[in-house]
Amino acid sequence: MRPGRVLIAGSLDTKGEENLFLKTRLNRAGVETLVVDVGILGDPFFAPDVTRHEIAEYAGASATKLSRDAD
């Protein structure tokens, strides 16, 4: 039986290292991953499959504005 695909939704700005560890371990085990960056505080630790800008745009918002509002 082949493993499925796992969605990793995480803040790649503050928890990027932990999310990359999880992604790496799953990929090594043969599990495909889809990483979605939901952080808004800083630059992502690594490049996600779906960026914070794409998520914000889909919701009718701006990741840049959300980041400014969080300060």
PDB file of C-alpha atoms in Angstrom:
ATOM      1  CA  MET A   1       0.000   0.000   0.000  1.00  0.00           C
ATOM      2  CA  ARG A   2       1.396   3.376  -1.035  1.00  0.00           C
ATOM      3  CA  PRO A   3       1.304   6.233   1.524  1.00  0.00           C
ATOM      4  CA  GLY A   4      -0.979   9.150   0.669  1.00  0.00           C
ATOM      5  CA  ARG A   5      -0.252  12.840   0.508  1.00  0.00           C
ATOM      6  CA  VAL A   6       0.088  14.904   3.679  1.00  0.00           C
ATOM      7  CA  LEU A   7      -0.792  18.575   3.983  1.00  0.00           C
ATOM      8  CA  ILE A   8       1.564  20.554   6.206  1.00  0.00           C
ATOM      9  CA  ALA A   9       0.005  23.915   7.076  1.00  0.00           C
ATOM     10  CA  GLY A  10       2.415  25.912   9.187  1.00  0.00           C
ATOM     11  CA  SER A  11       3.990  29.246   9.954  1.00  0.00           C
ATOM     12  CA  LEU A  12       7.213  29.005   7.983  1.00  0.00           C
ATOM     13  CA  ASP A  13       8.456  32.263   9.462  1.00  0.00           C
ATOM     14  CA  THR A  14       8.425  31.249  13.143  1.00  0.00           C
ATOM     15  CA  LYS A  15       8.268  27.442  12.884  1.00  0.00           C
ATOM     16  CA  GLY A  16       9.984  26.925   9.545  1.00  0.00           C
ATOM     17  CA  GLU A  17      12.759  24.717  10.839  1.00  0.00           C
ATOM     18  CA  GLU A  18      10.257  22.380  12.529  1.00  0.00           C
ATOM     19  CA  ASN A  19       8.067  22.231   9.421  1.00  0.00           C
ATOM     20  CA  LEU A  20      11.066  21.482   7.209  1.00  0.00           C
ATOM     21  CA  PHE A  21      12.079  18.662   9.569  1.00  0.00           C
ATOM     22  CA  LEU A  22       8.572  17.172   9.314  1.00  0.00           C
ATOM     23  CA  LYS A  23       8.509  17.526   5.516  1.00  0.00           C
ATOM     24  CA  THR A  24      11.952  15.925   5.183  1.00  0.00           C
ATOM     25  CA  ARG A  25      11.066  12.971   7.416  1.00  0.00           C
ATOM     26  CA  LEU A  26       7.808  12.313   5.581  1.00  0.00           C
ATOM     27  CA  ASN A  27       9.463  12.576   2.152  1.00  0.00           C
ATOM     28  CA  ARG A  28      12.211  10.153   3.221  1.00  0.00           C
ATOM     29  CA  ALA A  29       9.484   7.713   4.256  1.00  0.00           C
ATOM     30  CA  GLY A  30       8.012   7.952   0.764  1.00  0.00           C
ATOM     31  CA  VAL A  31       5.134  10.233   1.694  1.00  0.00           C
ATOM     32  CA  GLU A  32       4.372  13.112  -0.655  1.00  0.00           C
ATOM     33  CA  THR A  33       3.795  16.463   1.058  1.00  0.00           C
ATOM     34  CA  LEU A  34       2.089  19.743   0.224  1.00  0.00           C
ATOM     35  CA  VAL A  35       3.397  22.646   2.324  1.00  0.00           C
ATOM     36  CA  VAL A  36       1.190  25.703   2.886  1.00  0.00           C
ATOM     37  CA  ASP A  37       2.731  28.761   4.553  1.00  0.00           C
ATOM     38  CA  VAL A  38       0.250  30.477   6.877  1.00  0.00           C
ATOM     39  CA  GLY A  39       2.756  32.731   8.648  1.00  0.00           C
ATOM     40  CA  ILE A  40       2.604  36.508   8.334  1.00  0.00           C
ATOM     41  CA  LEU A  41       5.404  37.803  10.568  1.00  0.00           C
ATOM     42  CA  GLY A  42       8.537  37.322   8.474  1.00  0.00           C
ATOM     43  CA  ASP A  43      10.142  35.605   5.532  1.00  0.00           C
ATOM     44  CA  PRO A  44       9.594  31.851   5.248  1.00  0.00           C
ATOM     45  CA  PHE A  45      12.429  29.544   6.353  1.00  0.00           C
ATOM     46  CA  PHE A  46      12.032  27.590   3.088  1.00  0.00           C
ATOM     47  CA  ALA A  47       9.917  27.860  -0.053  1.00  0.00           C
ATOM     48  CA  PRO A  48       6.410  26.419   0.400  1.00  0.00           C
ATOM     49  CA  ASP A  49       4.258  24.825  -2.268  1.00  0.00           C
ATOM     50  CA  VAL A  50       1.526  27.382  -1.512  1.00  0.00           C
ATOM     51  CA  THR A  51       2.653  30.819  -0.347  1.00  0.00           C
ATOM     52  CA  ARG A  52       1.091  33.102   2.246  1.00  0.00           C
ATOM     53  CA  HIS A  53       0.399  35.545  -0.572  1.00  0.00           C
ATOM     54  CA  GLU A  54      -1.646  32.951  -2.459  1.00  0.00           C
ATOM     55  CA  ILE A  55      -3.631  32.105   0.681  1.00  0.00           C
ATOM     56  CA  ALA A  56      -4.314  35.775   1.471  1.00  0.00           C
ATOM     57  CA  GLU A  57      -5.297  36.517  -2.127  1.00  0.00           C
ATOM     58  CA  TYR A  58      -7.709  33.594  -2.151  1.00  0.00           C
ATOM     59  CA  ALA A  59      -9.343  35.075   0.967  1.00  0.00           C
ATOM     60  CA  GLY A  60      -9.551  38.517  -0.632  1.00  0.00           C
ATOM     61  CA  ALA A  61      -6.778  39.984   1.520  1.00  0.00           C
ATOM     62  CA  SER A  62      -3.142  41.000   1.246  1.00  0.00           C
ATOM     63  CA  ALA A  63      -0.375  39.135   3.097  1.00  0.00           C
ATOM     64  CA  THR A  64       1.620  42.367   3.223  1.00  0.00           C
ATOM     65  CA  LYS A  65      -1.267  44.217   4.887  1.00  0.00           C
ATOM     66  CA  LEU A  66      -1.887  41.340   7.320  1.00  0.00           C
ATOM     67  CA  SER A  67       1.790  41.432   8.267  1.00  0.00           C
ATOM     68  CA  ARG A  68       1.703  45.196   8.900  1.00  0.00           C
ATOM     69  CA  ASP A  69      -1.487  44.856  10.965  1.00  0.00           C
ATOM     70  CA  ALA A  70       0.129  42.152  13.124  1.00  0.00           C
ATOM     71  CA  ASP A  71       2.896  44.519  14.296  1.00  0.00           C
TER      72      ASP A  71
END
